[in-house]
Protein backbone atom coordinates (compact mmCIF):
# COMPACT_ATOMS: atom_id res chain seq x y z
CA UNK A 1 0.00 0.00 0.00
CA UNK A 2 1.29 3.47 -0.91
CA UNK A 3 1.60 5.99 1.88
CA UNK A 4 0.54 9.52 1.01
CA UNK A 5 2.82 12.12 2.59
CA UNK A 6 2.47 15.87 2.92
CA UNK A 7 4.80 18.76 3.66
CA UNK A 8 5.00 20.62 6.95
CA UNK A 9 3.44 23.61 5.19
CA UNK A 10 0.49 21.50 4.03
CA UNK A 11 0.02 19.99 7.50
CA UNK A 12 -0.01 23.50 8.98
CA UNK A 13 -2.48 24.77 6.38
CA UNK A 14 -4.81 21.78 6.85
CA UNK A 15 -4.71 22.48 10.60
CA UNK A 16 -5.77 26.06 9.69
CA UNK A 17 -2.76 27.68 11.34
CA UNK A 18 -0.52 30.53 10.25
CA UNK A 19 3.23 30.18 10.63
CA UNK A 20 3.06 32.50 13.63
CA UNK A 21 0.28 30.48 15.29
CA UNK A 22 2.11 27.18 14.79
CA UNK A 23 5.33 28.71 16.07
CA UNK A 24 3.61 29.97 19.20
CA UNK A 25 2.01 26.59 19.91
CA UNK A 26 5.36 24.86 19.40
CA UNK A 27 7.45 27.35 21.37
CA UNK A 28 9.69 28.23 18.43
CA UNK A 29 10.05 31.35 16.29
CA UNK A 30 8.01 31.98 13.15
CA UNK A 31 11.34 32.09 11.32
CA UNK A 32 12.04 28.52 12.45
CA UNK A 33 8.71 27.33 11.02
CA UNK A 34 9.45 29.19 7.78
CA UNK A 35 12.85 27.50 7.53
CA UNK A 36 11.32 24.04 8.06
CA UNK A 37 8.76 24.76 5.34
CA UNK A 38 11.43 26.03 2.94
CA UNK A 39 13.62 22.97 3.59
CA UNK A 40 16.41 25.20 4.94
CA UNK A 41 16.54 23.65 8.42
CA UNK A 42 15.88 20.19 9.81
CA UNK A 43 13.38 19.45 12.54
CA UNK A 44 14.30 17.35 15.57
CA UNK A 45 12.31 14.53 17.13
CA UNK A 46 10.89 16.63 19.97
CA UNK A 47 9.61 19.30 17.59
CA UNK A 48 8.33 16.71 15.12
CA UNK A 49 6.34 15.05 17.90
CA UNK A 50 4.87 18.42 18.92
CA UNK A 51 4.07 19.25 15.29
CA UNK A 52 2.18 15.96 15.01
CA UNK A 53 0.25 16.62 18.21
CA UNK A 54 -0.79 20.07 16.99
CA UNK A 55 -1.66 19.17 13.39
CA UNK A 56 -3.10 15.69 13.99
CA UNK A 57 -0.76 14.00 11.50
CA UNK A 58 1.61 11.14 12.23
CA UNK A 59 5.35 11.54 11.70
CA UNK A 60 5.41 9.06 8.82
CA UNK A 61 2.77 11.15 7.02
CA UNK A 62 4.96 14.26 6.92
CA UNK A 63 7.79 14.90 4.46
CA UNK A 64 10.67 16.08 6.62
CA UNK A 65 13.20 18.75 5.69
CA UNK A 66 16.77 17.67 5.01
CA UNK A 67 18.93 17.19 8.12
CA UNK A 68 15.91 16.22 10.24
CA UNK A 69 16.13 13.69 13.03
CA UNK A 70 13.42 11.65 14.67
CA UNK A 71 15.28 12.00 17.97
CA UNK A 72 17.66 14.63 19.26
CA UNK A 73 17.66 18.15 20.50
CA UNK A 74 18.65 20.27 17.48
CA UNK A 75 16.06 22.94 16.72
mmCIF file with all atom_site columns, N, CA and C in Angstrom, residues 28-65:
data_model
loop_
_atom_site.group_PDB
_atom_site.id
_atom_site.type_symbol
_atom_site.label_atom_id
_atom_site.label_alt_id
_atom_site.label_comp_id
_atom_site.label_asym_id
_atom_site.label_entity_id
_atom_site.label_seq_id
_atom_site.pdbx_PDB_ins_code
_atom_site.Cartn_x
_atom_site.Cartn_y
_atom_site.Cartn_z
_atom_site.occupancy
_atom_site.B_iso_or_equiv
_atom_site.pdbx_formal_charge
_atom_site.auth_seq_id
_atom_site.auth_comp_id
_atom_site.auth_asym_id
_atom_site.auth_atom_id
_atom_site.pdbx_PDB_model_num
ATOM 1   N N  . UNK A 1 28 ? 8.566  27.881 19.289 1.00 0.00 ? 28 UNK A N  1
ATOM 2   C CA . UNK A 1 28 ? 9.694  28.233 18.427 1.00 0.00 ? 28 UNK A CA 1
ATOM 3   C C  . UNK A 1 28 ? 9.351  29.546 17.737 1.00 0.00 ? 28 UNK A C  1
ATOM 4   N N  . UNK A 1 29 ? 10.309 30.101 17.010 1.00 0.00 ? 29 UNK A N  1
ATOM 5   C CA . UNK A 1 29 ? 10.047 31.353 16.294 1.00 0.00 ? 29 UNK A CA 1
ATOM 6   C C  . UNK A 1 29 ? 9.327  31.072 14.969 1.00 0.00 ? 29 UNK A C  1
ATOM 7   N N  . UNK A 1 30 ? 8.658  32.106 14.451 1.00 0.00 ? 30 UNK A N  1
ATOM 8   C CA . UNK A 1 30 ? 8.006  31.978 13.153 1.00 0.00 ? 30 UNK A CA 1
ATOM 9   C C  . UNK A 1 30 ? 9.060  31.721 12.082 1.00 0.00 ? 30 UNK A C  1
ATOM 10  N N  . UNK A 1 31 ? 10.238 32.302 12.255 1.00 0.00 ? 31 UNK A N  1
ATOM 11  C CA . UNK A 1 31 ? 11.337 32.090 11.319 1.00 0.00 ? 31 UNK A CA 1
ATOM 12  C C  . UNK A 1 31 ? 11.742 30.613 11.269 1.00 0.00 ? 31 UNK A C  1
ATOM 13  N N  . UNK A 1 32 ? 11.720 29.945 12.404 1.00 0.00 ? 32 UNK A N  1
ATOM 14  C CA . UNK A 1 32 ? 12.039 28.516 12.446 1.00 0.00 ? 32 UNK A CA 1
ATOM 15  C C  . UNK A 1 32 ? 11.030 27.724 11.617 1.00 0.00 ? 32 UNK A C  1
ATOM 16  N N  . UNK A 1 33 ? 9.752  28.015 11.796 1.00 0.00 ? 33 UNK A N  1
ATOM 17  C CA . UNK A 1 33 ? 8.711  27.331 11.016 1.00 0.00 ? 33 UNK A CA 1
ATOM 18  C C  . UNK A 1 33 ? 8.923  27.600 9.531  1.00 0.00 ? 33 UNK A C  1
ATOM 19  N N  . UNK A 1 34 ? 9.215  28.843 9.185  1.00 0.00 ? 34 UNK A N  1
ATOM 20  C CA . UNK A 1 34 ? 9.449  29.188 7.778  1.00 0.00 ? 34 UNK A CA 1
ATOM 21  C C  . UNK A 1 34 ? 10.633 28.413 7.207  1.00 0.00 ? 34 UNK A C  1
ATOM 22  N N  . UNK A 1 35 ? 11.683 28.257 7.991  1.00 0.00 ? 35 UNK A N  1
ATOM 23  C CA . UNK A 1 35 ? 12.854 27.501 7.533  1.00 0.00 ? 35 UNK A CA 1
ATOM 24  C C  . UNK A 1 35 ? 12.523 26.023 7.354  1.00 0.00 ? 35 UNK A C  1
ATOM 25  N N  . UNK A 1 36 ? 11.736 25.441 8.243  1.00 0.00 ? 36 UNK A N  1
ATOM 26  C CA . UNK A 1 36 ? 11.317 24.044 8.061  1.00 0.00 ? 36 UNK A CA 1
ATOM 27  C C  . UNK A 1 36 ? 10.547 23.904 6.760  1.00 0.00 ? 36 UNK A C  1
ATOM 28  N N  . UNK A 1 37 ? 9.599  24.824 6.535  1.00 0.00 ? 37 UNK A N  1
ATOM 29  C CA . UNK A 1 37 ? 8.759  24.756 5.340  1.00 0.00 ? 37 UNK A CA 1
ATOM 30  C C  . UNK A 1 37 ? 9.551  24.966 4.056  1.00 0.00 ? 37 UNK A C  1
ATOM 31  N N  . UNK A 1 38 ? 10.604 25.757 4.118  1.00 0.00 ? 38 UNK A N  1
ATOM 32  C CA . UNK A 1 38 ? 11.434 26.033 2.938  1.00 0.00 ? 38 UNK A CA 1
ATOM 33  C C  . UNK A 1 38 ? 12.567 25.023 2.780  1.00 0.00 ? 38 UNK A C  1
ATOM 34  N N  . UNK A 1 39 ? 12.591 24.013 3.648  1.00 0.00 ? 39 UNK A N  1
ATOM 35  C CA . UNK A 1 39 ? 13.616 22.968 3.594  1.00 0.00 ? 39 UNK A CA 1
ATOM 36  C C  . UNK A 1 39 ? 15.020 23.529 3.819  1.00 0.00 ? 39 UNK A C  1
ATOM 37  N N  . UNK A 1 40 ? 15.108 24.592 4.636  1.00 0.00 ? 40 UNK A N  1
ATOM 38  C CA . UNK A 1 40 ? 16.405 25.199 4.939  1.00 0.00 ? 40 UNK A CA 1
ATOM 39  C C  . UNK A 1 40 ? 16.925 24.795 6.307  1.00 0.00 ? 40 UNK A C  1
ATOM 40  N N  . UNK A 1 41 ? 16.111 24.084 7.094  1.00 0.00 ? 41 UNK A N  1
ATOM 41  C CA . UNK A 1 41 ? 16.536 23.649 8.418  1.00 0.00 ? 41 UNK A CA 1
ATOM 42  C C  . UNK A 1 41 ? 15.781 22.376 8.777  1.00 0.00 ? 41 UNK A C  1
ATOM 43  N N  . UNK A 1 42 ? 16.502 21.429 9.366  1.00 0.00 ? 42 UNK A N  1
ATOM 44  C CA . UNK A 1 42 ? 15.884 20.188 9.805  1.00 0.00 ? 42 UNK A CA 1
ATOM 45  C C  . UNK A 1 42 ? 15.056 20.391 11.064 1.00 0.00 ? 42 UNK A C  1
ATOM 46  N N  . UNK A 1 43 ? 14.210 19.430 11.344 1.00 0.00 ? 43 UNK A N  1
ATOM 47  C CA . UNK A 1 43 ? 13.379 19.447 12.544 1.00 0.00 ? 43 UNK A CA 1
ATOM 48  C C  . UNK A 1 43 ? 13.787 18.251 13.402 1.00 0.00 ? 43 UNK A C  1
ATOM 49  N N  . UNK A 1 44 ? 13.889 18.454 14.699 1.00 0.00 ? 44 UNK A N  1
ATOM 50  C CA . UNK A 1 44 ? 14.301 17.352 15.572 1.00 0.00 ? 44 UNK A CA 1
ATOM 51  C C  . UNK A 1 44 ? 13.086 16.545 16.036 1.00 0.00 ? 44 UNK A C  1
ATOM 52  N N  . UNK A 1 45 ? 13.365 15.439 16.702 1.00 0.00 ? 45 UNK A N  1
ATOM 53  C CA . UNK A 1 45 ? 12.311 14.533 17.135 1.00 0.00 ? 45 UNK A CA 1
ATOM 54  C C  . UNK A 1 45 ? 11.300 15.167 18.069 1.00 0.00 ? 45 UNK A C  1
ATOM 55  N N  . UNK A 1 46 ? 11.776 15.964 19.006 1.00 0.00 ? 46 UNK A N  1
ATOM 56  C CA . UNK A 1 46 ? 10.889 16.627 19.968 1.00 0.00 ? 46 UNK A CA 1
ATOM 57  C C  . UNK A 1 46 ? 9.927  17.575 19.243 1.00 0.00 ? 46 UNK A C  1
ATOM 58  N N  . UNK A 1 47 ? 10.466 18.369 18.328 1.00 0.00 ? 47 UNK A N  1
ATOM 59  C CA . UNK A 1 47 ? 9.608  19.296 17.588 1.00 0.00 ? 47 UNK A CA 1
ATOM 60  C C  . UNK A 1 47 ? 8.700  18.578 16.604 1.00 0.00 ? 47 UNK A C  1
ATOM 61  N N  . UNK A 1 48 ? 9.176  17.497 16.016 1.00 0.00 ? 48 UNK A N  1
ATOM 62  C CA . UNK A 1 48 ? 8.329  16.709 15.121 1.00 0.00 ? 48 UNK A CA 1
ATOM 63  C C  . UNK A 1 48 ? 7.153  16.118 15.891 1.00 0.00 ? 48 UNK A C  1
ATOM 64  N N  . UNK A 1 49 ? 7.416  15.606 17.068 1.00 0.00 ? 49 UNK A N  1
ATOM 65  C CA . UNK A 1 49 ? 6.339  15.055 17.897 1.00 0.00 ? 49 UNK A CA 1
ATOM 66  C C  . UNK A 1 49 ? 5.315  16.134 18.228 1.00 0.00 ? 49 UNK A C  1
ATOM 67  N N  . UNK A 1 50 ? 5.774  17.311 18.590 1.00 0.00 ? 50 UNK A N  1
ATOM 68  C CA . UNK A 1 50 ? 4.872  18.424 18.924 1.00 0.00 ? 50 UNK A CA 1
ATOM 69  C C  . UNK A 1 50 ? 4.085  18.844 17.687 1.00 0.00 ? 50 UNK A C  1
ATOM 70  N N  . UNK A 1 51 ? 4.747  18.912 16.536 1.00 0.00 ? 51 UNK A N  1
ATOM 71  C CA . UNK A 1 51 ? 4.066  19.250 15.289 1.00 0.00 ? 51 UNK A CA 1
ATOM 72  C C  . UNK A 1 51 ? 2.928  18.262 15.017 1.00 0.00 ? 51 UNK A C  1
ATOM 73  N N  . UNK A 1 52 ? 3.201  16.997 15.229 1.00 0.00 ? 52 UNK A N  1
ATOM 74  C CA . UNK A 1 52 ? 2.183  15.963 15.013 1.00 0.00 ? 52 UNK A CA 1
ATOM 75  C C  . UNK A 1 52 ? 1.013  16.126 15.975 1.00 0.00 ? 52 UNK A C  1
ATOM 76  N N  . UNK A 1 53 ? 1.309  16.413 17.230 1.00 0.00 ? 53 UNK A N  1
ATOM 77  C CA . UNK A 1 53 ? 0.247  16.624 18.215 1.00 0.00 ? 53 UNK A CA 1
ATOM 78  C C  . UNK A 1 53 ? -0.648 17.790 17.815 1.00 0.00 ? 53 UNK A C  1
ATOM 79  N N  . UNK A 1 54 ? -0.038 18.855 17.333 1.00 0.00 ? 54 UNK A N  1
ATOM 80  C CA . UNK A 1 54 ? -0.786 20.067 16.989 1.00 0.00 ? 54 UNK A CA 1
ATOM 81  C C  . UNK A 1 54 ? -1.588 19.895 15.709 1.00 0.00 ? 54 UNK A C  1
ATOM 82  N N  . UNK A 1 55 ? -1.003 19.275 14.692 1.00 0.00 ? 55 UNK A N  1
ATOM 83  C CA . UNK A 1 55 ? -1.663 19.171 13.385 1.00 0.00 ? 55 UNK A CA 1
ATOM 84  C C  . UNK A 1 55 ? -2.536 17.928 13.240 1.00 0.00 ? 55 UNK A C  1
ATOM 85  N N  . UNK A 1 56 ? -2.310 16.920 14.080 1.00 0.00 ? 56 UNK A N  1
ATOM 86  C CA . UNK A 1 56 ? -3.095 15.694 13.987 1.00 0.00 ? 56 UNK A CA 1
ATOM 87  C C  . UNK A 1 56 ? -2.549 14.678 12.999 1.00 0.00 ? 56 UNK A C  1
ATOM 88  N N  . UNK A 1 57 ? -1.390 14.946 12.416 1.00 0.00 ? 57 UNK A N  1
ATOM 89  C CA . UNK A 1 57 ? -0.764 14.001 11.497 1.00 0.00 ? 57 UNK A CA 1
ATOM 90  C C  . UNK A 1 57 ? 0.258  13.154 12.227 1.00 0.00 ? 57 UNK A C  1
ATOM 91  N N  . UNK A 1 58 ? 0.566  11.991 11.674 1.00 0.00 ? 58 UNK A N  1
ATOM 92  C CA . UNK A 1 58 ? 1.611  11.143 12.226 1.00 0.00 ? 58 UNK A CA 1
ATOM 93  C C  . UNK A 1 58 ? 2.934  11.472 11.537 1.00 0.00 ? 58 UNK A C  1
ATOM 94  N N  . UNK A 1 59 ? 4.032  11.199 12.226 1.00 0.00 ? 59 UNK A N  1
ATOM 95  C CA . UNK A 1 59 ? 5.355  11.538 11.704 1.00 0.00 ? 59 UNK A CA 1
ATOM 96  C C  . UNK A 1 59 ? 5.608  10.916 10.336 1.00 0.00 ? 59 UNK A C  1
ATOM 97  N N  . UNK A 1 60 ? 5.149  9.701  10.111 1.00 0.00 ? 60 UNK A N  1
ATOM 98  C CA . UNK A 1 60 ? 5.407  9.057  8.819  1.00 0.00 ? 60 UNK A CA 1
ATOM 99  C C  . UNK A 1 60 ? 4.508  9.586  7.700  1.00 0.00 ? 60 UNK A C  1
ATOM 100 N N  . UNK A 1 61 ? 3.616  10.511 8.026  1.00 0.00 ? 61 UNK A N  1
ATOM 101 C CA . UNK A 1 61 ? 2.769  11.146 7.018  1.00 0.00 ? 61 UNK A CA 1
ATOM 102 C C  . UNK A 1 61 ? 3.349  12.477 6.548  1.00 0.00 ? 61 UNK A C  1
ATOM 103 N N  . UNK A 1 62 ? 4.400  12.942 7.207  1.00 0.00 ? 62 UNK A N  1
ATOM 104 C CA . UNK A 1 62 ? 4.955  14.256 6.916  1.00 0.00 ? 62 UNK A CA 1
ATOM 105 C C  . UNK A 1 62 ? 6.315  14.117 6.238  1.00 0.00 ? 62 UNK A C  1
ATOM 106 N N  . UNK A 1 63 ? 6.501  14.845 5.151  1.00 0.00 ? 63 UNK A N  1
ATOM 107 C CA . UNK A 1 63 ? 7.788  14.899 4.464  1.00 0.00 ? 63 UNK A CA 1
ATOM 108 C C  . UNK A 1 63 ? 8.679  15.829 5.270  1.00 0.00 ? 63 UNK A C  1
ATOM 109 N N  . UNK A 1 64 ? 9.789  15.300 5.757  1.00 0.00 ? 64 UNK A N  1
ATOM 110 C CA . UNK A 1 64 ? 10.670 16.076 6.619  1.00 0.00 ? 64 UNK A CA 1
ATOM 111 C C  . UNK A 1 64 ? 11.710 16.845 5.820  1.00 0.00 ? 64 UNK A C  1
ATOM 112 N N  . UNK A 1 65 ? 12.109 18.015 6.336  1.00 0.00 ? 65 UNK A N  1
ATOM 113 C CA . UNK A 1 65 ? 13.197 18.750 5.693  1.00 0.00 ? 65 UNK A CA 1
ATOM 114 C C  . UNK A 1 65 ? 14.496 17.963 5.782  1.00 0.00 ? 65 UNK A C  1
#
